[in-house]
PDB file of C-alpha atoms in Angstrom:
ATOM      1  CA  UNK D   1       0.000   0.000   0.000  1.00  0.00           C
ATOM      2  CA  UNK D   2       1.531   3.238  -1.107  1.00  0.00           C
ATOM      3  CA  UNK D   3       1.649   6.282   1.098  1.00  0.00           C
ATOM      4  CA  UNK D   4      -0.650   9.046  -0.022  1.00  0.00           C
ATOM      5  CA  UNK D   5       1.123  12.447  -0.272  1.00  0.00           C
ATOM      6  CA  UNK D   6      -0.719  15.686  -0.158  1.00  0.00           C
ATOM      7  CA  UNK D   7       0.671  18.856  -1.715  1.00  0.00           C
ATOM      8  CA  UNK D   8       0.796  21.967   0.474  1.00  0.00           C
ATOM      9  CA  UNK D   9      -1.875  24.475  -0.305  1.00  0.00           C
ATOM     10  CA  UNK D  10      -0.747  27.093  -2.826  1.00  0.00           C
ATOM     11  CA  UNK D  11      -0.504  30.577  -1.441  1.00  0.00           C
ATOM     12  CA  UNK D  12      -1.567  33.320  -3.803  1.00  0.00           C
ATOM     13  CA  UNK D  13       0.431  36.609  -3.771  1.00  0.00           C
ATOM     14  CA  UNK D  14      -1.933  39.370  -2.920  1.00  0.00           C
ATOM     15  CA  UNK D  15      -0.569  42.860  -3.783  1.00  0.00           C
ATOM     16  CA  UNK D  16      -0.442  45.171  -0.877  1.00  0.00           C
ATOM     17  CA  UNK D  17      -1.953  48.547  -1.719  1.00  0.00           C
ATOM     18  CA  UNK D  18       0.378  51.433  -0.989  1.00  0.00           C
ATOM     19  CA  UNK D  19      -0.393  53.397   2.023  1.00  0.00           C
ATOM     20  CA  UNK D  20      -1.346  57.032   1.442  1.00  0.00           C
ATOM     21  CA  UNK D  21       1.846  58.189   3.160  1.00  0.00           C
ATOM     22  CA  UNK D  22       4.052  56.027   0.922  1.00  0.00           C
ATOM     23  CA  UNK D  23       2.264  57.175  -2.268  1.00  0.00           C
ATOM     24  CA  UNK D  24       2.733  60.831  -1.395  1.00  0.00           C
ATOM     25  CA  UNK D  25       6.421  60.280  -0.736  1.00  0.00           C
ATOM     26  CA  UNK D  26       6.827  58.511  -4.064  1.00  0.00           C
ATOM     27  CA  UNK D  27       5.190  61.339  -5.970  1.00  0.00           C
ATOM     28  CA  UNK D  28       7.410  63.852  -4.208  1.00  0.00           C
ATOM     29  CA  UNK D  29      10.479  61.771  -5.098  1.00  0.00           C
ATOM     30  CA  UNK D  30       9.456  61.604  -8.763  1.00  0.00           C
ATOM     31  CA  UNK D  31       8.731  65.321  -8.754  1.00  0.00           C
ATOM     32  CA  UNK D  32      12.139  65.979  -7.217  1.00  0.00           C
ATOM     33  CA  UNK D  33      13.910  63.933  -9.890  1.00  0.00           C
ATOM     34  CA  UNK D  34      11.975  65.675 -12.668  1.00  0.00           C
ATOM     35  CA  UNK D  35      12.047  69.272 -11.479  1.00  0.00           C
ATOM     36  CA  UNK D  36      15.312  69.564  -9.567  1.00  0.00           C
ATOM     37  CA  UNK D  37      17.644  69.767 -12.613  1.00  0.00           C
ATOM     38  CA  UNK D  38      15.612  72.681 -13.990  1.00  0.00           C
ATOM     39  CA  UNK D  39      15.712  74.470 -10.626  1.00  0.00           C
ATOM     40  CA  UNK D  40      19.480  74.061 -10.464  1.00  0.00           C
ATOM     41  CA  UNK D  41      20.039  75.735 -13.838  1.00  0.00           C
ATOM     42  CA  UNK D  42      17.229  78.267 -13.457  1.00  0.00           C
ATOM     43  CA  UNK D  43      19.379  80.963 -11.734  1.00  0.00           C
ATOM     44  CA  UNK D  44      21.666  81.130 -14.765  1.00  0.00           C
ATOM     45  CA  UNK D  45      18.795  81.620 -17.187  1.00  0.00           C
ATOM     46  CA  UNK D  46      17.110  84.157 -14.904  1.00  0.00           C
ATOM     47  CA  UNK D  47      20.332  86.162 -14.744  1.00  0.00           C
ATOM     48  CA  UNK D  48      20.763  85.792 -18.504  1.00  0.00           C
ATOM     49  CA  UNK D  49      17.261  87.104 -19.108  1.00  0.00           C
ATOM     50  CA  UNK D  50      17.882  90.095 -16.837  1.00  0.00           C
ATOM     51  CA  UNK D  51      21.457  90.962 -17.791  1.00  0.00           C
ATOM     52  CA  UNK D  52      21.722  89.519 -21.303  1.00  0.00           C
ATOM     53  CA  UNK D  53      18.503  89.144 -23.259  1.00  0.00           C
ATOM     54  CA  UNK D  54      16.617  92.154 -21.902  1.00  0.00           C
ATOM     55  CA  UNK D  55      19.478  94.646 -22.568  1.00  0.00           C
ATOM     56  CA  UNK D  56      19.851  93.183 -26.052  1.00  0.00           C
ATOM     57  CA  UNK D  57      16.176  93.624 -26.892  1.00  0.00           C
ATOM     58  CA  UNK D  58      16.062  97.056 -25.265  1.00  0.00           C
ATOM     59  CA  UNK D  59      19.129  98.151 -27.276  1.00  0.00           C
ATOM     60  CA  UNK D  60      17.323  97.159 -30.460  1.00  0.00           C
ATOM     61  CA  UNK D  61      14.295  99.160 -29.285  1.00  0.00           C
ATOM     62  CA  UNK D  62      16.442 102.243 -28.592  1.00  0.00           C
ATOM     63  CA  UNK D  63      18.134 101.917 -32.002  1.00  0.00           C
ATOM     64  CA  UNK D  64      14.770 102.414 -33.689  1.00  0.00           C
ATOM     65  CA  UNK D  65      14.147 105.754 -31.941  1.00  0.00           C
ATOM     66  CA  UNK D  66      15.653 109.216 -31.868  1.00  0.00           C
ATOM     67  CA  UNK D  67      16.969 108.765 -28.345  1.00  0.00           C
ATOM     68  CA  UNK D  68      18.874 111.534 -26.600  1.00  0.00           C
ATOM     69  CA  UNK D  69      20.917 110.949 -23.460  1.00  0.00           C
ATOM     70  CA  UNK D  70      19.280 113.882 -21.629  1.00  0.00           C
ATOM     71  CA  UNK D  71      15.863 114.255 -23.251  1.00  0.00           C
ATOM     72  CA  UNK D  72      15.202 110.529 -23.360  1.00  0.00           C
ATOM     73  CA  UNK D  73      13.085 108.746 -25.949  1.00  0.00           C
ATOM     74  CA  UNK D  74      12.087 110.701 -29.019  1.00  0.00           C
ATOM     75  CA  UNK D  75      10.032 109.788 -32.031  1.00  0.00           C
ATOM     76  CA  UNK D  76      10.197 106.465 -33.853  1.00  0.00           C
ATOM     77  CA  UNK D  77      12.685 106.717 -36.751  1.00  0.00           C
ATOM     78  CA  UNK D  78      12.778 103.124 -37.986  1.00  0.00           C
ATOM     79  CA  UNK D  79      16.066 102.186 -39.626  1.00  0.00           C
ATOM     80  CA  UNK D  80      17.304 105.776 -39.980  1.00  0.00           C
ATOM     81  CA  UNK D  81      19.998 105.319 -37.340  1.00  0.00           C
ATOM     82  CA  UNK D  82      21.310 102.210 -39.132  1.00  0.00           C
ATOM     83  CA  UNK D  83      21.360 104.010 -42.487  1.00  0.00           C
ATOM     84  CA  UNK D  84      23.210 106.979 -41.004  1.00  0.00           C
ATOM     85  CA  UNK D  85      25.786 104.710 -39.385  1.00  0.00           C
ATOM     86  CA  UNK D  86      26.359 102.524 -42.453  1.00  0.00           C
ATOM     87  CA  UNK D  87      26.618 105.491 -44.839  1.00  0.00           C
ATOM     88  CA  UNK D  88      29.029 107.371 -42.581  1.00  0.00           C
ATOM     89  CA  UNK D  89      32.814 107.079 -42.564  1.00  0.00           C
ATOM     90  CA  UNK D  90      33.237 106.604 -38.827  1.00  0.00           C
ATOM     91  CA  UNK D  91      31.743 103.104 -38.635  1.00  0.00           C
ATOM     92  CA  UNK D  92      33.835 101.662 -41.466  1.00  0.00           C
ATOM     93  CA  UNK D  93      37.015 103.315 -40.181  1.00  0.00           C
ATOM     94  CA  UNK D  94      36.385 101.892 -36.703  1.00  0.00           C
ATOM     95  CA  UNK D  95      35.588  98.463 -38.186  1.00  0.00           C
ATOM     96  CA  UNK D  96      38.831  98.481 -40.206  1.00  0.00           C
ATOM     97  CA  UNK D  97      40.810  99.462 -37.101  1.00  0.00           C
ATOM     98  CA  UNK D  98      39.125  96.713 -35.091  1.00  0.00           C
ATOM     99  CA  UNK D  99      39.849  94.017 -37.682  1.00  0.00           C
ATOM    100  CA  UNK D 100      43.445  95.227 -38.104  1.00  0.00           C
ATOM    101  CA  UNK D 101      44.152  95.122 -34.349  1.00  0.00           C
ATOM    102  CA  UNK D 102      42.406  91.754 -34.131  1.00  0.00           C
ATOM    103  CA  UNK D 103      44.583  90.219 -36.857  1.00  0.00           C
ATOM    104  CA  UNK D 104      47.780  91.705 -35.448  1.00  0.00           C
ATOM    105  CA  UNK D 105      46.948  90.338 -32.012  1.00  0.00           C
ATOM    106  CA  UNK D 106      45.214  87.005 -32.562  1.00  0.00           C
ATOM    107  CA  UNK D 107      47.464  85.420 -35.189  1.00  0.00           C
ATOM    108  CA  UNK D 108      50.807  85.789 -33.326  1.00  0.00           C
ATOM    109  CA  UNK D 109      49.033  85.268 -30.012  1.00  0.00           C
ATOM    110  CA  UNK D 110      47.720  81.817 -30.924  1.00  0.00           C
ATOM    111  CA  UNK D 111      51.022  80.798 -32.502  1.00  0.00           C
ATOM    112  CA  UNK D 112      52.927  81.881 -29.377  1.00  0.00           C
ATOM    113  CA  UNK D 113      50.372  80.198 -27.106  1.00  0.00           C
ATOM    114  CA  UNK D 114      50.765  76.932 -29.024  1.00  0.00           C
ATOM    115  CA  UNK D 115      54.555  77.127 -28.736  1.00  0.00           C
ATOM    116  CA  UNK D 116      54.445  77.947 -25.021  1.00  0.00           C
ATOM    117  CA  UNK D 117      51.992  75.108 -24.372  1.00  0.00           C
ATOM    118  CA  UNK D 118      54.318  72.665 -26.153  1.00  0.00           C
ATOM    119  CA  UNK D 119      57.232  73.828 -24.003  1.00  0.00           C
ATOM    120  CA  UNK D 120      55.205  73.600 -20.794  1.00  0.00           C
ATOM    121  CA  UNK D 121      54.139  70.069 -21.723  1.00  0.00           C
ATOM    122  CA  UNK D 122      57.730  68.870 -21.563  1.00  0.00           C
ATOM    123  CA  UNK D 123      59.423  67.561 -18.424  1.00  0.00           C
ATOM    124  CA  UNK D 124      60.553  70.876 -16.992  1.00  0.00           C
ATOM    125  CA  UNK D 125      61.832  71.442 -13.524  1.00  0.00           C
ATOM    126  CA  UNK D 126      59.362  73.373 -11.362  1.00  0.00           C
ATOM    127  CA  UNK D 127      56.825  73.139 -14.165  1.00  0.00           C
ATOM    128  CA  UNK D 128      54.003  74.243 -11.853  1.00  0.00           C
ATOM    129  CA  UNK D 129      55.884  77.477 -11.278  1.00  0.00           C
ATOM    130  CA  UNK D 130      56.274  78.053 -15.024  1.00  0.00           C
ATOM    131  CA  UNK D 131      52.643  77.201 -15.709  1.00  0.00           C
ATOM    132  CA  UNK D 132      51.459  79.651 -13.082  1.00  0.00           C
ATOM    133  CA  UNK D 133      53.937  82.224 -14.310  1.00  0.00           C
ATOM    134  CA  UNK D 134      52.454  82.446 -17.803  1.00  0.00           C
ATOM    135  CA  UNK D 135      49.100  83.313 -16.224  1.00  0.00           C
ATOM    136  CA  UNK D 136      50.416  86.331 -14.300  1.00  0.00           C
ATOM    137  CA  UNK D 137      49.912  88.891 -17.134  1.00  0.00           C
ATOM    138  CA  UNK D 138      46.243  87.856 -17.265  1.00  0.00           C
ATOM    139  CA  UNK D 139      45.652  88.926 -13.651  1.00  0.00           C
ATOM    140  CA  UNK D 140      47.312  92.315 -14.136  1.00  0.00           C
ATOM    141  CA  UNK D 141      44.748  95.095 -14.376  1.00  0.00           C
ATOM    142  CA  UNK D 142      44.273  96.448 -17.923  1.00  0.00           C
ATOM    143  CA  UNK D 143      44.887  99.971 -16.629  1.00  0.00           C
ATOM    144  CA  UNK D 144      48.302  98.971 -15.324  1.00  0.00           C
ATOM    145  CA  UNK D 145      49.151  97.209 -18.579  1.00  0.00           C
ATOM    146  CA  UNK D 146      48.110 100.272 -20.579  1.00  0.00           C
ATOM    147  CA  UNK D 147      50.194 102.621 -18.428  1.00  0.00           C
ATOM    148  CA  UNK D 148      53.277 100.428 -18.744  1.00  0.00           C
ATOM    149  CA  UNK D 149      53.003  99.949 -22.500  1.00  0.00           C
ATOM    150  CA  UNK D 150      52.051 103.568 -23.066  1.00  0.00           C
ATOM    151  CA  UNK D 151      55.405 104.522 -21.591  1.00  0.00           C
ATOM    152  CA  UNK D 152      57.238 101.796 -23.478  1.00  0.00           C
ATOM    153  CA  UNK D 153      55.789 102.993 -26.792  1.00  0.00           C
ATOM    154  CA  UNK D 154      56.057 106.715 -26.072  1.00  0.00           C
ATOM    155  CA  UNK D 155      57.018 108.633 -29.203  1.00  0.00           C
ATOM    156  CA  UNK D 156      59.834 110.728 -27.710  1.00  0.00           C
ATOM    157  CA  UNK D 157      61.190 109.005 -24.614  1.00  0.00           C
ATOM    158  CA  UNK D 158      59.845 105.480 -24.910  1.00  0.00           C
ATOM    159  CA  UNK D 159      62.069 102.481 -24.251  1.00  0.00           C
ATOM    160  CA  UNK D 160      61.219 100.856 -27.582  1.00  0.00           C
ATOM    161  CA  UNK D 161      62.315 103.894 -29.593  1.00  0.00           C
ATOM    162  CA  UNK D 162      65.424 104.175 -27.452  1.00  0.00           C
ATOM    163  CA  UNK D 163      66.367 100.601 -28.330  1.00  0.00           C
ATOM    164  CA  UNK D 164      65.664 101.253 -32.016  1.00  0.00           C
ATOM    165  CA  UNK D 165      67.941 104.281 -31.989  1.00  0.00           C
ATOM    166  CA  UNK D 166      70.596 102.244 -30.203  1.00  0.00           C
ATOM    167  CA  UNK D 167      70.770  99.791 -33.104  1.00  0.00           C
ATOM    168  CA  UNK D 168      70.751 102.635 -35.657  1.00  0.00           C
ATOM    169  CA  UNK D 169      67.065 102.587 -36.677  1.00  0.00           C
ATOM    170  CA  UNK D 170      64.720 105.523 -36.953  1.00  0.00           C
ATOM    171  CA  UNK D 171      62.254 106.016 -34.095  1.00  0.00           C
ATOM    172  CA  UNK D 172      58.654 105.027 -34.800  1.00  0.00           C
ATOM    173  CA  UNK D 173      55.720 107.376 -34.295  1.00  0.00           C
ATOM    174  CA  UNK D 174      53.737 104.909 -32.219  1.00  0.00           C
ATOM    175  CA  UNK D 175      50.876 107.321 -31.562  1.00  0.00           C
ATOM    176  CA  UNK D 176      50.765 109.091 -34.946  1.00  0.00           C
ATOM    177  CA  UNK D 177      51.207 106.287 -37.438  1.00  0.00           C
ATOM    178  CA  UNK D 178      48.130 104.108 -37.887  1.00  0.00           C
ATOM    179  CA  UNK D 179      49.828 100.729 -38.348  1.00  0.00           C
ATOM    180  CA  UNK D 180      52.378 101.418 -35.607  1.00  0.00           C
ATOM    181  CA  UNK D 181      49.605 102.247 -33.122  1.00  0.00           C
ATOM    182  CA  UNK D 182      47.810  99.021 -34.055  1.00  0.00           C
ATOM    183  CA  UNK D 183      51.004  97.036 -33.437  1.00  0.00           C
ATOM    184  CA  UNK D 184      51.502  98.679 -30.040  1.00  0.00           C
ATOM    185  CA  UNK D 185      47.914  97.955 -28.971  1.00  0.00           C
ATOM    186  CA  UNK D 186      48.156  94.379 -30.298  1.00  0.00           C
ATOM    187  CA  UNK D 187      51.290  93.927 -28.198  1.00  0.00           C
ATOM    188  CA  UNK D 188      49.305  94.874 -25.100  1.00  0.00           C
ATOM    189  CA  UNK D 189      46.590  92.378 -25.986  1.00  0.00           C
ATOM    190  CA  UNK D 190      49.127  89.625 -26.630  1.00  0.00           C
ATOM    191  CA  UNK D 191      50.865  90.330 -23.321  1.00  0.00           C
ATOM    192  CA  UNK D 192      47.640  89.774 -21.386  1.00  0.00           C
ATOM    193  CA  UNK D 193      46.062  86.858 -23.253  1.00  0.00           C
ATOM    194  CA  UNK D 194      48.870  84.658 -24.599  1.00  0.00           C
ATOM    195  CA  UNK D 195      49.460  82.865 -21.287  1.00  0.00           C
ATOM    196  CA  UNK D 196      45.738  82.298 -20.748  1.00  0.00           C
ATOM    197  CA  UNK D 197      45.352  80.662 -24.167  1.00  0.00           C
ATOM    198  CA  UNK D 198      48.551  78.675 -23.603  1.00  0.00           C
ATOM    199  CA  UNK D 199      47.044  77.045 -20.515  1.00  0.00           C
ATOM    200  CA  UNK D 200      43.887  76.101 -22.453  1.00  0.00           C
ATOM    201  CA  UNK D 201      45.996  74.490 -25.176  1.00  0.00           C
ATOM    202  CA  UNK D 202      48.189  72.808 -22.544  1.00  0.00           C
ATOM    203  CA  UNK D 203      45.134  71.196 -20.922  1.00  0.00           C
ATOM    204  CA  UNK D 204      44.033  69.816 -24.297  1.00  0.00           C
ATOM    205  CA  UNK D 205      47.589  68.731 -25.089  1.00  0.00           C
ATOM    206  CA  UNK D 206      47.795  66.640 -21.916  1.00  0.00           C
ATOM    207  CA  UNK D 207      44.638  64.772 -22.902  1.00  0.00           C
ATOM    208  CA  UNK D 208      46.259  63.382 -26.074  1.00  0.00           C
ATOM    209  CA  UNK D 209      46.876  59.618 -25.663  1.00  0.00           C
ATOM    210  CA  UNK D 210      50.568  58.880 -25.181  1.00  0.00           C
ATOM    211  CA  UNK D 211      50.404  55.764 -27.331  1.00  0.00           C
ATOM    212  CA  UNK D 212      50.011  58.007 -30.404  1.00  0.00           C
ATOM    213  CA  UNK D 213      53.429  59.511 -29.711  1.00  0.00           C
ATOM    214  CA  UNK D 214      54.891  56.038 -29.103  1.00  0.00           C
ATOM    215  CA  UNK D 215      53.495  54.832 -32.406  1.00  0.00           C
ATOM    216  CA  UNK D 216      54.886  57.906 -34.180  1.00  0.00           C
ATOM    217  CA  UNK D 217      58.297  57.259 -32.600  1.00  0.00           C
ATOM    218  CA  UNK D 218      58.212  53.653 -33.811  1.00  0.00           C
ATOM    219  CA  UNK D 219      57.501  54.975 -37.297  1.00  0.00           C
ATOM    220  CA  UNK D 220      60.653  57.083 -37.097  1.00  0.00           C
ATOM    221  CA  UNK D 221      59.070  60.497 -36.457  1.00  0.00           C
ATOM    222  CA  UNK D 222      61.189  63.012 -34.598  1.00  0.00           C
ATOM    223  CA  UNK D 223      59.823  65.525 -32.062  1.00  0.00           C
ATOM    224  CA  UNK D 224      59.037  68.176 -34.710  1.00  0.00           C
ATOM    225  CA  UNK D 225      57.250  65.656 -36.927  1.00  0.00           C
ATOM    226  CA  UNK D 226      55.248  64.315 -33.968  1.00  0.00           C
ATOM    227  CA  UNK D 227      54.225  67.852 -33.068  1.00  0.00           C
ATOM    228  CA  UNK D 228      52.826  68.614 -36.533  1.00  0.00           C
ATOM    229  CA  UNK D 229      51.425  65.158 -37.279  1.00  0.00           C
ATOM    230  CA  UNK D 230      50.017  64.240 -33.866  1.00  0.00           C
ATOM    231  CA  UNK D 231      49.752  67.241 -31.551  1.00  0.00           C
ATOM    232  CA  UNK D 232      48.376  69.889 -33.909  1.00  0.00           C
ATOM    233  CA  UNK D 233      45.694  67.651 -35.516  1.00  0.00           C
ATOM    234  CA  UNK D 234      44.523  66.462 -32.100  1.00  0.00           C
ATOM    235  CA  UNK D 235      44.313  70.075 -30.922  1.00  0.00           C
ATOM    236  CA  UNK D 236      42.184  71.313 -33.823  1.00  0.00           C
ATOM    237  CA  UNK D 237      38.877  71.635 -31.887  1.00  0.00           C
ATOM    238  CA  UNK D 238      40.642  73.458 -29.042  1.00  0.00           C
ATOM    239  CA  UNK D 239      42.493  75.709 -31.481  1.00  0.00           C
ATOM    240  CA  UNK D 240      39.169  76.579 -33.114  1.00  0.00           C
ATOM    241  CA  UNK D 241      37.714  77.396 -29.708  1.00  0.00           C
ATOM    242  CA  UNK D 242      40.678  79.655 -28.924  1.00  0.00           C
ATOM    243  CA  UNK D 243      40.407  81.307 -32.345  1.00  0.00           C
ATOM    244  CA  UNK D 244      36.717  82.060 -31.926  1.00  0.00           C
ATOM    245  CA  UNK D 245      37.005  83.347 -28.373  1.00  0.00           C
ATOM    246  CA  UNK D 246      39.915  85.518 -29.480  1.00  0.00           C
ATOM    247  CA  UNK D 247      37.807  86.782 -32.361  1.00  0.00           C
ATOM    248  CA  UNK D 248      34.895  87.700 -30.107  1.00  0.00           C
ATOM    249  CA  UNK D 249      37.219  89.389 -27.635  1.00  0.00           C
ATOM    250  CA  UNK D 250      39.084  91.165 -30.426  1.00  0.00           C
ATOM    251  CA  UNK D 251      35.880  92.575 -31.902  1.00  0.00           C
ATOM    252  CA  UNK D 252      34.928  93.968 -28.490  1.00  0.00           C
ATOM    253  CA  UNK D 253      38.344  95.360 -27.608  1.00  0.00           C
ATOM    254  CA  UNK D 254      37.988  98.538 -25.557  1.00  0.00           C
ATOM    255  CA  UNK D 255      40.362  98.864 -22.600  1.00  0.00           C
ATOM    256  CA  UNK D 256      43.702  98.844 -24.394  1.00  0.00           C
ATOM    257  CA  UNK D 257      42.883 101.369 -27.188  1.00  0.00           C
ATOM    258  CA  UNK D 258      40.851 103.510 -24.789  1.00  0.00           C
ATOM    259  CA  UNK D 259      43.823 103.963 -22.454  1.00  0.00           C
ATOM    260  CA  UNK D 260      46.520 104.127 -25.106  1.00  0.00           C
ATOM    261  CA  UNK D 261      46.638 107.898 -24.660  1.00  0.00           C
ATOM    262  CA  UNK D 262      45.273 110.340 -22.116  1.00  0.00           C
ATOM    263  CA  UNK D 263      42.280 111.395 -24.242  1.00  0.00           C
ATOM    264  CA  UNK D 264      40.749 108.000 -24.901  1.00  0.00           C
ATOM    265  CA  UNK D 265      39.209 108.867 -28.288  1.00  0.00           C
ATOM    266  CA  UNK D 266      41.252 106.543 -30.444  1.00  0.00           C
ATOM    267  CA  UNK D 267      43.869 109.045 -31.564  1.00  0.00           C
ATOM    268  CA  UNK D 268      43.831 112.572 -32.956  1.00  0.00           C
ATOM    269  CA  UNK D 269      42.662 111.261 -36.340  1.00  0.00           C
ATOM    270  CA  UNK D 270      40.866 108.204 -34.868  1.00  0.00           C
ATOM    271  CA  UNK D 271      43.698 106.075 -36.226  1.00  0.00           C
ATOM    272  CA  UNK D 272      43.161 103.393 -33.556  1.00  0.00           C
ATOM    273  CA  UNK D 273      39.490 104.027 -32.753  1.00  0.00           C
ATOM    274  CA  UNK D 274      37.711 100.675 -32.490  1.00  0.00           C
ATOM    275  CA  UNK D 275      33.999  99.921 -32.777  1.00  0.00           C
ATOM    276  CA  UNK D 276      33.451  99.940 -29.026  1.00  0.00           C
ATOM    277  CA  UNK D 277      35.199 103.320 -28.644  1.00  0.00           C
ATOM    278  CA  UNK D 278      33.111 104.637 -31.547  1.00  0.00           C
ATOM    279  CA  UNK D 279      29.982 103.366 -29.777  1.00  0.00           C
ATOM    280  CA  UNK D 280      31.100 105.026 -26.535  1.00  0.00           C
ATOM    281  CA  UNK D 281      31.751 108.319 -28.325  1.00  0.00           C
ATOM    282  CA  UNK D 282      28.306 108.323 -29.945  1.00  0.00           C
ATOM    283  CA  UNK D 283      26.507 107.504 -26.707  1.00  0.00           C
ATOM    284  CA  UNK D 284      28.395 109.423 -24.039  1.00  0.00           C
ATOM    285  CA  UNK D 285      30.144 112.239 -25.945  1.00  0.00           C
ATOM    286  CA  UNK D 286      27.558 113.093 -28.610  1.00  0.00           C
ATOM    287  CA  UNK D 287      24.670 111.924 -26.342  1.00  0.00           C
ATOM    288  CA  UNK D 288      23.084 110.077 -29.285  1.00  0.00           C
ATOM    289  CA  UNK D 289      21.859 106.845 -27.741  1.00  0.00           C
ATOM    290  CA  UNK D 290      19.934 105.875 -30.864  1.00  0.00           C
ATOM    291  CA  UNK D 291      23.043 105.866 -33.069  1.00  0.00           C
ATOM    292  CA  UNK D 292      25.122 104.185 -30.337  1.00  0.00           C
ATOM    293  CA  UNK D 293      22.499 101.443 -30.023  1.00  0.00           C
ATOM    294  CA  UNK D 294      22.546 100.957 -33.792  1.00  0.00           C
ATOM    295  CA  UNK D 295      26.320 100.404 -33.635  1.00  0.00           C
ATOM    296  CA  UNK D 296      25.795  97.932 -30.764  1.00  0.00           C
ATOM    297  CA  UNK D 297      23.263  95.963 -32.814  1.00  0.00           C
ATOM    298  CA  UNK D 298      25.591  95.916 -35.829  1.00  0.00           C
ATOM    299  CA  UNK D 299      28.468  94.746 -33.628  1.00  0.00           C
ATOM    300  CA  UNK D 300      26.231  91.982 -32.270  1.00  0.00           C
ATOM    301  CA  UNK D 301      25.394  90.861 -35.817  1.00  0.00           C
ATOM    302  CA  UNK D 302      29.087  90.818 -36.746  1.00  0.00           C
ATOM    303  CA  UNK D 303      29.871  88.619 -33.745  1.00  0.00           C
ATOM    304  CA  UNK D 304      26.966  86.301 -34.606  1.00  0.00           C
ATOM    305  CA  UNK D 305      28.331  86.032 -38.153  1.00  0.00           C
ATOM    306  CA  UNK D 306      31.683  84.918 -36.797  1.00  0.00           C
ATOM    307  CA  UNK D 307      29.858  82.449 -34.542  1.00  0.00           C
ATOM    308  CA  UNK D 308      28.074  80.920 -37.535  1.00  0.00           C
ATOM    309  CA  UNK D 309      31.382  80.665 -39.386  1.00  0.00           C
ATOM    310  CA  UNK D 310      32.754  78.874 -36.334  1.00  0.00           C
ATOM    311  CA  UNK D 311      29.887  76.376 -36.401  1.00  0.00           C
ATOM    312  CA  UNK D 312      30.340  75.693 -40.111  1.00  0.00           C
ATOM    313  CA  UNK D 313      34.102  75.323 -39.748  1.00  0.00           C
ATOM    314  CA  UNK D 314      33.750  72.975 -36.779  1.00  0.00           C
ATOM    315  CA  UNK D 315      31.229  70.816 -38.636  1.00  0.00           C
ATOM    316  CA  UNK D 316      33.527  70.697 -41.665  1.00  0.00           C
ATOM    317  CA  UNK D 317      36.437  69.506 -39.514  1.00  0.00           C
ATOM    318  CA  UNK D 318      34.213  66.871 -37.886  1.00  0.00           C
ATOM    319  CA  UNK D 319      33.369  65.503 -41.347  1.00  0.00           C
ATOM    320  CA  UNK D 320      37.050  65.532 -42.257  1.00  0.00           C
ATOM    321  CA  UNK D 321      37.696  63.335 -39.193  1.00  0.00           C
ATOM    322  CA  UNK D 322      35.488  60.594 -40.618  1.00  0.00           C
ATOM    323  CA  UNK D 323      32.052  61.936 -39.983  1.00  0.00           C
ATOM    324  CA  UNK D 324      32.427  61.844 -36.205  1.00  0.00           C
ATOM    325  CA  UNK D 325      30.621  64.707 -34.522  1.00  0.00           C
TER     326      UNK D 325
END
């Protein structure tokens, strides 16, 4: 006779309904996960709306009116301020001066920054000291830099002209000649910003995989060949970033040309007057806020144009790297 076995009764899993307290906590947790990131970044956008977007829109509004510094808003004039600015000589002269100073400063500045970054990337003794040292000109106040270089490039008793006369060359009229004044101002800009850009390039340079250099060495490449074939191509996105930021800063240059002489008007014949000094003169010397706002809007459009060129150039380089974005 076989033993009869009985299976244990099956227990069915009955879901436990969430308590009201637990459901409320869960909703708060989901709300926290969803909303918190937007709250964290909200202060930036609030500040941008107050200090960035609103002034931009208000400047465009002022540019469409006959706006006097003392009398305030006048009648609506449409695009008259833009037409007056674009058909006048002052805007184009200031734009040419701005582009000239930008080219004389940015091109040698980026080349020198790349060279300094390559030197700082080598095994130097006390390399932290050298890396901090190249940043010192950046922390010097622009007023102090302008005073120092104004004396160095003084027409009669400046150190630069004294050195030129020592080697038998004619002194340069640094404040009278247009190109010479641009070179002097570009020297000030390079003094302040070369070290800053060098540190940006150095940070990108240290992120390059070392095995690329080892592979180049196995292929017989020397240090110069490795620099041009490995370092520079790997730094292209960072170089583009430095170029664009230098371009934006160069188009808005104000401190150095403003303090290049004691009058701050860009020279007796406006030979180094930039767009920002021209804007300042229209707004605070001629009290024509409408025309000054028109120049500000045009300067904004020029900077946006350079930004679009940056985007197109970056996308082109990404396609050249095999379509990787």
